[in-house]
Tab-separated table of C-alpha atoms in Angstrom:
chain	number	residue	atom	x	y	z
A	6	MET	CA	-78.571	-28.752	-114.626
A	7	ILE	CA	-80.001	-29.897	-111.595
A	8	ARG	CA	-83.296	-29.250	-111.006
A	9	GLN	CA	-84.386	-28.158	-107.892
A	10	PHE	CA	-86.835	-29.212	-104.917
A	11	GLY	CA	-89.629	-26.869	-105.469
A	12	TRP	CA	-93.305	-27.117	-106.079
A	13	GLY	CA	-93.263	-28.815	-109.217
A	14	GLU	CA	-91.313	-31.212	-107.219
A	15	PHE	CA	-94.017	-31.540	-104.363
A	16	LEU	CA	-97.052	-32.144	-106.817
A	17	PHE	CA	-95.772	-35.445	-108.364
A	18	LEU	CA	-94.836	-36.517	-104.635
A	19	LEU	CA	-98.337	-36.412	-103.869
A	20	GLU	CA	-99.285	-38.031	-106.520
A	21	GLY	CA	-97.189	-40.936	-105.373
A	22	ALA	CA	-99.058	-40.074	-101.966
A	23	ARG	CA	-102.200	-41.485	-104.521
A	24	TRP	CA	-101.072	-44.822	-104.780
A	25	THR	CA	-100.622	-44.735	-100.748
A	26	ILE	CA	-103.962	-44.956	-99.836
A	27	VAL	CA	-105.438	-46.973	-103.588
A	28	LEU	CA	-103.405	-49.565	-101.832
A	29	SER	CA	-103.712	-49.155	-98.049
A	30	LEU	CA	-107.469	-49.103	-99.062
A	31	LEU	CA	-107.462	-52.337	-101.085
A	32	ALA	CA	-105.889	-53.702	-98.888
A	33	PHE	CA	-107.643	-52.280	-95.318
A	34	THR	CA	-111.327	-53.771	-97.341
A	35	PHE	CA	-109.724	-57.528	-98.199
A	36	GLY	CA	-107.756	-57.925	-95.458
A	37	GLY	CA	-110.539	-56.846	-93.145
A	38	ILE	CA	-112.732	-59.031	-94.620
A	39	LEU	CA	-110.640	-62.057	-94.012
A	40	GLY	CA	-110.002	-60.520	-90.615
A	41	LEU	CA	-113.269	-60.993	-90.204
A	42	ALA	CA	-112.672	-64.644	-91.000
A	43	ILE	CA	-110.064	-65.204	-89.000
A	44	ALA	CA	-111.089	-63.575	-85.828
A	45	LEU	CA	-114.855	-65.875	-86.108
A	46	GLY	CA	-112.347	-68.960	-86.457
A	47	ARG	CA	-110.105	-68.040	-82.680
A	48	THR	CA	-113.117	-67.901	-80.919
A	49	SER	CA	-114.793	-70.527	-82.630
A	50	LYS	CA	-116.093	-73.207	-80.447
A	51	TRP	CA	-113.456	-76.331	-82.784
A	52	LYS	CA	-110.866	-75.853	-81.061
A	53	SER	CA	-108.745	-77.387	-84.342
A	54	LEU	CA	-110.189	-73.705	-86.452
A	55	ARG	CA	-109.523	-72.320	-83.364
A	56	ILE	CA	-105.160	-73.765	-83.316
A	57	LEU	CA	-105.087	-73.170	-87.095
A	58	THR	CA	-106.296	-69.047	-87.332
A	59	ALA	CA	-103.578	-68.894	-83.689
A	60	THR	CA	-100.956	-70.149	-85.489
A	61	TYR	CA	-102.315	-67.853	-88.507
A	62	ILE	CA	-101.979	-65.237	-86.995
A	63	GLN	CA	-98.577	-66.056	-85.026
A	64	ILE	CA	-96.523	-66.296	-88.674
A	65	PHE	CA	-97.435	-63.254	-90.019
A	66	GLN	CA	-97.520	-61.297	-86.494
A	67	GLY	CA	-93.657	-62.613	-86.036
A	68	THR	CA	-91.705	-62.156	-88.910
A	69	PRO	CA	-91.431	-58.680	-90.648
A	70	LEU	CA	-94.236	-57.104	-93.435
A	71	LEU	CA	-91.142	-57.073	-95.655
A	72	VAL	CA	-90.403	-60.620	-95.145
A	73	GLN	CA	-93.915	-62.098	-96.503
A	74	LEU	CA	-93.642	-59.211	-99.205
A	75	PHE	CA	-90.721	-60.670	-100.671
A	76	PHE	CA	-92.119	-64.282	-100.117
A	77	VAL	CA	-95.939	-63.344	-101.667
A	78	TYR	CA	-93.501	-61.347	-104.648
A	79	PHE	CA	-90.815	-64.199	-105.251
A	80	GLY	CA	-92.368	-67.652	-104.313
A	81	LEU	CA	-95.715	-66.534	-106.392
A	82	PRO	CA	-94.118	-66.920	-110.309
A	83	LEU	CA	-93.007	-70.148	-108.792
A	84	LEU	CA	-95.925	-71.542	-107.788
A	85	GLY	CA	-96.851	-70.719	-111.804
A	86	PHE	CA	-99.016	-67.712	-111.190
A	87	LYS	CA	-97.879	-64.921	-112.449
A	88	VAL	CA	-98.213	-61.769	-110.166
A	89	ASP	CA	-97.637	-58.017	-111.580
A	90	VAL	CA	-96.421	-55.587	-108.531
A	91	TRP	CA	-99.460	-54.292	-107.576
A	92	VAL	CA	-101.042	-57.616	-107.174
A	93	ALA	CA	-98.786	-59.261	-104.642
A	94	LEU	CA	-98.554	-56.198	-102.699
A	95	THR	CA	-102.237	-55.985	-102.479
A	96	ILE	CA	-101.942	-60.057	-101.941
A	97	GLY	CA	-99.153	-59.396	-99.212
A	98	LEU	CA	-101.014	-56.712	-97.766
A	99	SER	CA	-104.014	-57.933	-97.330
A	100	LEU	CA	-102.788	-61.200	-95.501
A	101	HIS	CA	-100.305	-59.408	-93.002
A	102	THR	CA	-103.638	-56.957	-92.746
A	103	SER	CA	-106.225	-60.240	-91.972
A	104	ALA	CA	-103.703	-61.254	-89.551
A	105	PHE	CA	-103.053	-58.068	-86.520
A	106	LEU	CA	-107.664	-57.409	-87.980
A	107	GLY	CA	-108.423	-60.369	-86.484
A	108	GLU	CA	-105.838	-60.785	-83.811
A	109	ILE	CA	-108.077	-57.348	-82.735
A	110	TRP	CA	-110.796	-58.485	-83.883
A	111	ARG	CA	-111.162	-61.439	-81.448
A	112	GLY	CA	-109.716	-59.517	-78.728
A	113	SER	CA	-113.414	-57.079	-79.120
A	114	ILE	CA	-115.802	-60.335	-79.415
A	115	GLN	CA	-114.130	-61.646	-76.676
A	116	ALA	CA	-115.155	-58.404	-74.695
A	117	VAL	CA	-118.212	-58.366	-74.932
A	118	PRO	CA	-120.342	-59.436	-72.617
A	119	ASP	CA	-120.935	-63.027	-72.411
A	120	GLY	CA	-123.582	-62.344	-71.160
A	121	GLN	CA	-124.942	-60.759	-74.260
A	122	GLY	CA	-124.795	-64.401	-76.782
A	123	GLU	CA	-125.331	-65.968	-73.647
A	124	ALA	CA	-129.690	-64.285	-73.743
A	125	ALA	CA	-129.201	-64.595	-78.132
A	126	ARG	CA	-128.315	-68.592	-77.851
A	127	ALA	CA	-131.220	-68.429	-74.839
A	128	LEU	CA	-133.406	-66.252	-77.572
A	129	GLY	CA	-133.592	-69.205	-79.451
A	130	ILE	CA	-130.360	-67.182	-82.256
A	131	GLY	CA	-128.664	-68.370	-84.852
A	132	TYR	CA	-125.428	-68.534	-84.892
A	133	MET	CA	-124.880	-66.028	-88.365
A	134	HIS	CA	-127.761	-63.599	-86.407
A	135	ARG	CA	-126.425	-64.157	-83.235
A	136	MET	CA	-122.894	-62.494	-84.451
A	137	VAL	CA	-124.596	-60.720	-86.852
A	138	ASP	CA	-127.123	-58.637	-84.929
A	139	VAL	CA	-126.175	-59.144	-81.214
A	140	VAL	CA	-121.896	-59.349	-81.021
A	141	LEU	CA	-120.000	-58.116	-83.746
A	142	PRO	CA	-121.996	-54.908	-83.527
A	143	GLN	CA	-120.938	-53.916	-80.034
A	144	ALA	CA	-117.541	-55.292	-80.929
A	145	PHE	CA	-116.864	-53.243	-82.985
A	146	ARG	CA	-117.634	-50.694	-80.696
A	147	ILE	CA	-114.781	-52.226	-78.038
A	148	GLY	CA	-112.542	-52.932	-81.792
A	149	LEU	CA	-112.135	-49.562	-83.879
A	150	PRO	CA	-110.157	-47.021	-81.957
A	151	ALA	CA	-107.411	-49.956	-82.491
A	152	THR	CA	-108.432	-50.715	-86.037
A	153	ILE	CA	-108.005	-46.834	-87.148
A	154	SER	CA	-104.206	-47.265	-85.462
A	155	PHE	CA	-103.384	-50.003	-86.761
A	156	LEU	CA	-105.338	-48.866	-90.566
A	157	VAL	CA	-102.327	-45.613	-89.418
A	158	ASN	CA	-99.745	-49.007	-89.207
A	159	LEU	CA	-100.584	-50.571	-92.549
A	160	ILE	CA	-100.245	-46.358	-94.180
A	161	LYS	CA	-96.406	-46.241	-92.837
A	162	GLY	CA	-96.019	-49.930	-94.101
A	163	THR	CA	-97.158	-48.945	-97.645
A	164	ALA	CA	-94.475	-47.858	-97.592
A	165	LEU	CA	-92.162	-51.250	-97.982
A	166	ALA	CA	-94.179	-50.805	-101.427
A	167	ALA	CA	-91.246	-48.544	-102.551
A	168	LEU	CA	-88.278	-51.646	-102.019
A	169	LEU	CA	-90.475	-53.912	-104.654
A	170	GLY	CA	-90.815	-50.793	-106.713
A	171	LEU	CA	-94.001	-49.748	-107.165
A	172	THR	CA	-94.496	-45.782	-107.109
A	173	GLU	CA	-95.861	-45.434	-104.113
A	174	LEU	CA	-94.808	-42.226	-101.948
A	175	THR	CA	-92.456	-43.493	-101.016
A	176	ARG	CA	-89.993	-44.276	-104.041
A	177	SER	CA	-91.274	-41.240	-105.645
A	178	GLY	CA	-89.606	-39.619	-103.709
A	179	GLN	CA	-86.426	-41.062	-104.077
A	180	LEU	CA	-86.936	-40.796	-107.195
A	181	MET	CA	-86.928	-37.323	-106.771
A	182	ALA	CA	-84.577	-37.355	-103.890
A	183	ASN	CA	-81.515	-39.238	-107.238
A	184	ILE	CA	-83.400	-36.687	-109.826
A	185	THR	CA	-82.836	-33.498	-107.472
A	186	PHE	CA	-80.081	-34.249	-105.104
A	187	GLN	CA	-82.061	-33.026	-102.196
A	188	PRO	CA	-82.676	-35.603	-100.286
A	189	LEU	CA	-82.864	-34.045	-96.949
A	190	GLN	CA	-85.451	-31.767	-98.788
A	191	VAL	CA	-87.166	-34.184	-100.027
A	192	TYR	CA	-87.447	-37.200	-97.841
A	193	GLY	CA	-88.544	-33.828	-94.843
A	194	ALA	CA	-91.631	-33.458	-97.488
A	195	VAL	CA	-92.161	-36.918	-97.463
A	196	ALA	CA	-92.694	-37.784	-93.895
A	197	VAL	CA	-94.928	-34.363	-93.630
A	198	ILE	CA	-97.418	-36.066	-96.302
A	199	TYR	CA	-97.110	-39.562	-94.262
A	200	PHE	CA	-97.702	-37.469	-91.408
A	201	PHE	CA	-100.989	-35.944	-92.278
A	202	ILE	CA	-101.982	-38.226	-93.674
A	203	CYS	CA	-101.788	-40.849	-90.606
A	204	LEU	CA	-102.753	-37.908	-87.490
A	205	PRO	CA	-105.899	-37.658	-88.070
A	206	LEU	CA	-106.870	-41.161	-87.857
A	207	THR	CA	-104.100	-40.576	-85.312
A	208	TYR	CA	-106.115	-38.046	-83.366
A	209	CYS	CA	-109.705	-39.590	-84.763
A	210	SER	CA	-108.815	-43.199	-82.556
A	211	SER	CA	-107.072	-41.403	-80.107
A	212	ARG	CA	-110.641	-39.396	-79.748
A	213	ILE	CA	-112.417	-42.215	-79.519
A	214	GLU	CA	-111.057	-44.526	-77.553
A	215	ARG	CA	-111.323	-41.350	-74.283
A	216	ARG	CA	-115.417	-41.302	-75.592
A	217	LEU	CA	-115.560	-44.701	-74.836
A	218	ASN	CA	-113.352	-45.312	-71.290
A	219	ALA	CA	-115.553	-42.740	-70.291
A	220	ALA	CA	-118.421	-43.955	-71.011
A	221	ARG	CA	-116.904	-47.027	-68.532
B	6	MET	CA	-95.316	-76.064	-110.986
B	7	ASN	CA	-92.264	-77.623	-112.142
B	8	TYR	CA	-89.963	-76.541	-109.970
B	9	SER	CA	-88.019	-78.971	-107.483
B	10	PHE	CA	-87.247	-76.974	-104.690
B	11	ASP	CA	-83.925	-76.735	-103.861
B	12	PHE	CA	-82.401	-75.907	-99.835
B	13	SER	CA	-78.922	-76.606	-99.972
B	14	PRO	CA	-78.093	-73.540	-101.157
B	15	VAL	CA	-79.616	-71.458	-98.285
B	16	PHE	CA	-77.393	-74.390	-95.317
B	17	ALA	CA	-74.535	-73.353	-97.206
B	18	ALA	CA	-74.484	-69.942	-96.219
B	19	TRP	CA	-75.332	-70.699	-93.477
B	20	PRO	CA	-71.837	-68.913	-92.230
B	21	MET	CA	-73.301	-65.974	-93.693
B	22	LEU	CA	-77.054	-66.143	-92.034
B	23	LEU	CA	-75.606	-66.722	-89.162
B	24	ASP	CA	-73.697	-62.752	-89.272
B	25	GLY	CA	-76.875	-62.021	-90.139
B	26	ILE	CA	-78.616	-63.028	-86.972
B	27	LEU	CA	-76.159	-61.542	-85.139
B	28	GLY	CA	-76.653	-58.373	-86.858
B	29	THR	CA	-80.523	-57.896	-86.050
B	30	LEU	CA	-79.825	-58.385	-82.851
B	31	ARG	CA	-76.640	-56.291	-81.943
B	32	MET	CA	-79.066	-53.550	-83.721
B	33	SER	CA	-81.807	-53.502	-82.414
B	34	SER	CA	-80.995	-54.456	-79.361
B	35	LEU	CA	-78.694	-51.152	-79.253
B	36	SER	CA	-81.656	-49.142	-80.416
B	37	MET	CA	-84.255	-50.944	-77.664
B	38	VAL	CA	-81.399	-49.708	-75.383
B	39	PHE	CA	-80.571	-46.020	-76.463
B	40	GLY	CA	-84.252	-45.784	-77.397
B	41	LEU	CA	-85.506	-46.565	-73.942
B	42	ALA	CA	-83.486	-43.714	-72.274
B	43	LEU	CA	-84.171	-40.681	-75.156
B	44	GLY	CA	-87.908	-41.878	-74.483
B	45	LEU	CA	-87.378	-41.361	-70.912
B	46	VAL	CA	-86.093	-38.313	-71.849
B	47	PHE	CA	-88.873	-37.702	-73.886
B	48	MET	CA	-91.540	-39.006	-71.293
B	49	LEU	CA	-90.057	-36.216	-68.138
B	50	MET	CA	-91.132	-33.570	-70.771
B	51	ARG	CA	-94.406	-34.744	-71.974
B	52	MET	CA	-95.062	-34.473	-68.378
B	53	SER	CA	-93.345	-31.337	-67.507
B	54	LYS	CA	-95.029	-28.546	-65.888
B	55	LEU	CA	-92.815	-26.354	-68.937
B	56	PRO	CA	-95.493	-26.400	-71.959
B	57	MET	CA	-92.674	-25.502	-74.876
B	58	LEU	CA	-91.373	-28.842	-73.625
B	59	ARG	CA	-94.448	-30.796	-73.569
B	60	SER	CA	-95.539	-29.705	-76.592
B	61	ILE	CA	-91.469	-30.707	-78.275
B	62	ALA	CA	-92.116	-33.358	-76.720
B	63	ILE	CA	-95.329	-33.590	-77.987
B	64	GLY	CA	-94.391	-32.886	-81.563
B	65	TYR	CA	-92.096	-35.353	-82.014
B	66	ILE	CA	-93.785	-38.505	-80.491
B	67	GLU	CA	-96.851	-37.957	-83.854
B	68	LEU	CA	-94.702	-36.711	-85.724
B	69	ILE	CA	-92.633	-39.787	-85.032
B	70	ARG	CA	-95.653	-42.209	-84.315
B	71	ASN	CA	-97.368	-41.412	-87.567
B	72	THR	CA	-93.985	-41.493	-90.567
B	73	PRO	CA	-92.568	-45.009	-92.096
B	74	ILE	CA	-89.844	-46.114	-90.491
B	75	LEU	CA	-88.282	-46.345	-94.174
B	76	VAL	CA	-88.573	-42.140	-94.432
B	77	GLN	CA	-87.217	-41.778	-91.643
B	78	VAL	CA	-84.140	-43.726	-91.852
B	79	PHE	CA	-83.903	-42.939	-94.995
B	80	PHE	CA	-84.360	-38.996	-94.072
B	81	VAL	CA	-81.224	-39.796	-91.314
B	82	PHE	CA	-78.919	-41.768	-94.021
B	83	PHE	CA	-79.505	-39.979	-97.396
B	84	GLY	CA	-80.430	-36.139	-96.099
B	85	MET	CA	-77.847	-36.311	-92.684
B	86	PRO	CA	-74.902	-35.959	-94.900
B	87	ALA	CA	-76.390	-32.591	-96.123
B	88	LEU	CA	-75.732	-32.195	-93.284
B	89	GLY	CA	-72.167	-32.763	-92.978
B	90	ILE	CA	-73.407	-35.862	-90.703
B	91	ARG	CA	-72.147	-38.450	-92.778
B	92	LEU	CA	-73.583	-42.739	-90.994
B	93	SER	CA	-72.723	-45.823	-92.809
B	94	GLY	CA	-75.658	-47.781	-93.215
B	95	GLU	CA	-75.536	-49.565	-89.864
B	96	GLN	CA	-74.894	-46.380	-87.755
B	97	ALA	CA	-78.115	-44.346	-89.486
B	98	ALA	CA	-80.072	-48.127	-88.700
B	99	ILE	CA	-78.965	-46.998	-85.077
B	100	LEU	CA	-79.577	-43.649	-85.275
B	101	ALA	CA	-83.552	-44.276	-86.946
B	102	MET	CA	-84.120	-47.217	-84.028
B	103	THR	CA	-83.396	-45.655	-81.455
B	104	LEU	CA	-84.821	-42.217	-82.654
B	105	ASN	CA	-87.769	-44.088	-83.946
B	106	CYS	CA	-88.165	-45.824	-80.353
B	107	ALA	CA	-87.822	-43.243	-77.931
B	108	ALA	CA	-91.402	-42.196	-79.487
B	109	TYR	CA	-92.951	-45.889	-78.840
B	110	ALA	CA	-91.071	-45.766	-75.226
B	111	ALA	CA	-91.669	-42.980	-73.799
B	112	GLU	CA	-95.944	-43.169	-75.000
B	113	ILE	CA	-95.505	-46.743	-73.048
B	114	VAL	CA	-93.631	-45.804	-70.280
B	115	ARG	CA	-95.956	-42.919	-70.176
B	116	GLY	CA	-99.038	-45.390	-69.391
B	117	GLY	CA	-96.928	-47.097	-66.338
B	118	VAL	CA	-96.459	-44.038	-65.292
B	119	GLN	CA	-99.624	-42.103	-64.872
B	120	SER	CA	-100.830	-45.529	-63.654
B	121	ILE	CA	-98.939	-45.366	-60.479
B	122	ARG	CA	-101.815	-43.807	-57.803
B	123	PRO	CA	-101.115	-40.545	-56.490
B	124	GLY	CA	-101.526	-42.328	-53.177
B	125	GLN	CA	-98.994	-43.884	-53.310
B	126	ILE	CA	-96.641	-41.266	-53.444
B	127	GLU	CA	-98.632	-39.268	-50.446
B	128	ALA	CA	-97.708	-42.356	-48.529
B	129	GLY	CA	-93.449	-42.472	-49.667
B	130	ARG	CA	-93.523	-38.438	-49.057
B	131	ALA	CA	-94.926	-39.070	-45.570
B	132	LEU	CA	-92.976	-41.953	-44.609
B	133	GLY	CA	-90.095	-38.984	-45.614
B	134	MET	CA	-87.845	-41.002	-47.975
B	135	HIS	CA	-85.959	-38.450	-50.524
B	136	SER	CA	-88.196	-37.416	-53.839
B	137	VAL	CA	-85.313	-38.710	-55.764
B	138	ASP	CA	-86.142	-42.065	-53.703
B	139	ILE	CA	-89.688	-41.534	-54.045
B	140	TYR	CA	-89.391	-41.433	-58.298
B	141	ARG	CA	-86.959	-44.590	-58.214
B	142	PHE	CA	-88.945	-47.270	-56.073
B	143	ILE	CA	-92.386	-45.817	-56.311
B	144	VAL	CA	-93.156	-44.779	-59.231
B	145	PHE	CA	-90.916	-45.665	-61.602
B	146	ARG	CA	-90.524	-49.621	-61.398
B	147	PRO	CA	-93.938	-50.787	-60.365
B	148	ALA	CA	-94.345	-48.308	-64.301
B	149	ILE	CA	-92.447	-50.247	-65.689
B	150	ARG	CA	-93.425	-53.336	-64.360
B	151	ALA	CA	-96.771	-52.802	-65.920
B	152	VAL	CA	-95.562	-52.083	-68.376
B	153	TYR	CA	-92.836	-54.268	-69.392
B	154	PRO	CA	-95.510	-56.876	-71.647
B	155	ALA	CA	-95.275	-54.198	-73.404
B	156	LEU	CA	-91.516	-52.893	-73.817
B	157	CYS	CA	-91.117	-56.038	-74.919
B	158	SER	CA	-93.379	-56.494	-77.715
B	159	GLN	CA	-91.799	-52.768	-78.821
B	160	PHE	CA	-88.120	-54.752	-78.531
B	161	ILE	CA	-89.955	-57.512	-80.928
B	162	LEU	CA	-91.688	-55.092	-83.700
B	163	MET	CA	-88.499	-53.212	-84.086
B	164	MET	CA	-85.891	-56.256	-83.657
B	165	LEU	CA	-88.158	-57.016	-87.110
B	166	ASN	CA	-88.614	-53.716	-88.256
B	167	SER	CA	-84.456	-54.123	-88.415
B	168	SER	CA	-85.596	-55.913	-92.198
B	169	LEU	CA	-86.059	-52.749	-93.011
B	170	MET	CA	-82.330	-51.279	-93.028
B	171	SER	CA	-81.346	-53.636	-95.387
B	172	SER	CA	-82.583	-51.034	-97.709
B	173	VAL	CA	-79.258	-48.658	-96.800
B	174	SER	CA	-77.574	-51.625	-96.323
B	175	ALA	CA	-76.878	-52.626	-93.015
B	176	GLU	CA	-75.306	-55.819	-92.490
B	177	GLU	CA	-78.568	-57.937	-91.004
B	178	LEU	CA	-80.644	-61.191	-91.944
B	179	THR	CA	-82.214	-59.169	-94.815
B	180	TYR	CA	-79.377	-57.812	-96.225
B	181	PHE	CA	-77.541	-61.412	-96.571
B	182	ALA	CA	-80.510	-63.375	-97.361
B	183	GLN	CA	-80.788	-61.167	-100.031
B	184	THR	CA	-77.336	-61.242	-101.135
B	185	LEU	CA	-77.854	-64.812	-101.004
B	186	ASP	CA	-81.107	-64.190	-103.532
B	187	SER	CA	-78.261	-62.463	-106.279
B	188	GLN	CA	-76.025	-64.957	-106.258
B	189	THR	CA	-78.318	-68.374	-106.291
B	190	PHE	CA	-81.608	-66.566	-107.433
B	191	ARG	CA	-83.236	-69.416	-104.900
B	192	SER	CA	-85.413	-66.192	-103.226
B	193	PHE	CA	-88.112	-68.901	-101.413
B	194	GLU	CA	-86.447	-70.831	-99.850
B	195	ILE	CA	-84.892	-67.896	-98.714
B	196	TYR	CA	-87.184	-65.684	-97.981
B	197	PHE	CA	-88.719	-68.979	-96.540
B	198	THR	CA	-86.239	-70.095	-94.348
B	199	LEU	CA	-85.562	-66.189	-93.432
B	200	GLY	CA	-89.511	-65.891	-91.988
B	201	VAL	CA	-89.072	-69.297	-90.823
B	202	ILE	CA	-85.917	-67.801	-87.997
B	203	TYR	CA	-87.021	-64.259	-88.131
B	204	LEU	CA	-90.327	-66.251	-86.627
B	205	ALA	CA	-88.323	-68.511	-84.398
B	206	MET	CA	-86.034	-65.101	-83.128
B	207	SER	CA	-89.411	-63.112	-81.414
B	208	GLN	CA	-91.340	-66.457	-80.332
B	209	PHE	CA	-87.823	-67.653	-78.645
B	210	PHE	CA	-87.370	-63.416	-77.565
B	211	SER	CA	-91.147	-63.931	-76.912
B	212	ILE	CA	-90.663	-65.911	-73.472
B	213	ALA	CA	-87.539	-65.293	-72.726
B	214	LEU	CA	-87.995	-61.826	-71.860
B	215	GLY	CA	-91.298	-62.921	-69.386
B	216	LEU	CA	-89.147	-65.384	-68.570
B	217	ILE	CA	-87.055	-62.866	-67.137
B	218	GLY	CA	-89.270	-59.863	-66.275
B	219	ARG	CA	-91.001	-62.485	-64.192
B	220	VAL	CA	-87.811	-62.545	-61.654
B	221	TYR	CA	-87.117	-59.845	-62.275
B	222	PHE	CA	-91.035	-58.752	-60.916
B	223	SER	CA	-91.617	-61.149	-58.612
B	224	TYR	CA	-91.313	-58.288	-55.651
B	225	PRO	CA	-95.521	-59.096	-54.037
B	226	ALA	CA	-96.581	-55.698	-54.772
B	227	LYS	CA	-99.481	-54.481	-56.382
């Protein structure tokens, strides 16, 4: 007897959606920390550091996320690390995130008027406090809409975890489609769940963007 | 670490990789052309005076932009046969990428069209130009010129995204790399080479499309 796609099956998909969100948050947190370092390196006064971080960004923006994930998942074991799929995906997605957020935040740091940093320097404020207290808070505001829309891209990107076998939302959909033989309904439901996770963020991002533009 | 790297099985399979590169380029460029055309339709609907057309376009664009392309291609490849439409992996890949690209292209081009100041159109009308000509020369071409860089990065993004189409057995670069991996078990070497090839392709297109844009949009204006 073939199972029908009903309420219980939908709950199974929601169960998977939980891991999609957990994975996105993990990657966003670690990627955000590393991304801040990348952004600071990208705007540093040392040329070698700027070139290094620019290359890092180029590599991650110029290759598919899928290949990056495969590389981490199949490559790390060769270096002697035993990684399970969660660790590999968190590392892969975090590195990917750090490159994109690094580039977004580089732009927002550079969009803060030079006078702000110069005034801080004239007051004798050191690099650390100049960044943390003067430049970054202003850059944060400017970069917020792009950061949120990247978060949407990241959530969509975690769907690739299905291809490495982690049972998040898309993989749950694959399993459920195989059990029920109703791929149209199942993938439709999966798409709807993604839609309702991402839509509030997209809405938020465009609202903030409009408000920032109105202020200018 | 006692692993000896050996790239020779990867290089020996170069005809396969070349096939893959051609597949990737074929699928992403076809989807870009179709996607741009469909995107223009959605853009016109999005900017139309009829609220019905506008909400259809907004609904479509938001639905596509807020769901993963992997789920979209699964929907097309596994879901559509239930409606009696059976597609090969490559056809499903092109269809999914076209539908995906259309939503993004519609928004990108709309940004360009909205950047045209109304005074320009009024000037065209004052000169007695036909409305088709106004649209073609005063609105459309400068609009495309304004968003050309964004369209180029959309193309590169789509080329990178086409790697996901390996999951519906569309014969592109990543598909062949996975086949090669299952034959030789040289995962590290294969995915490293794969990354280098994609990086080279995206760099090449970023430079080449930039040059084409410089020549094609070199007329004086702005």
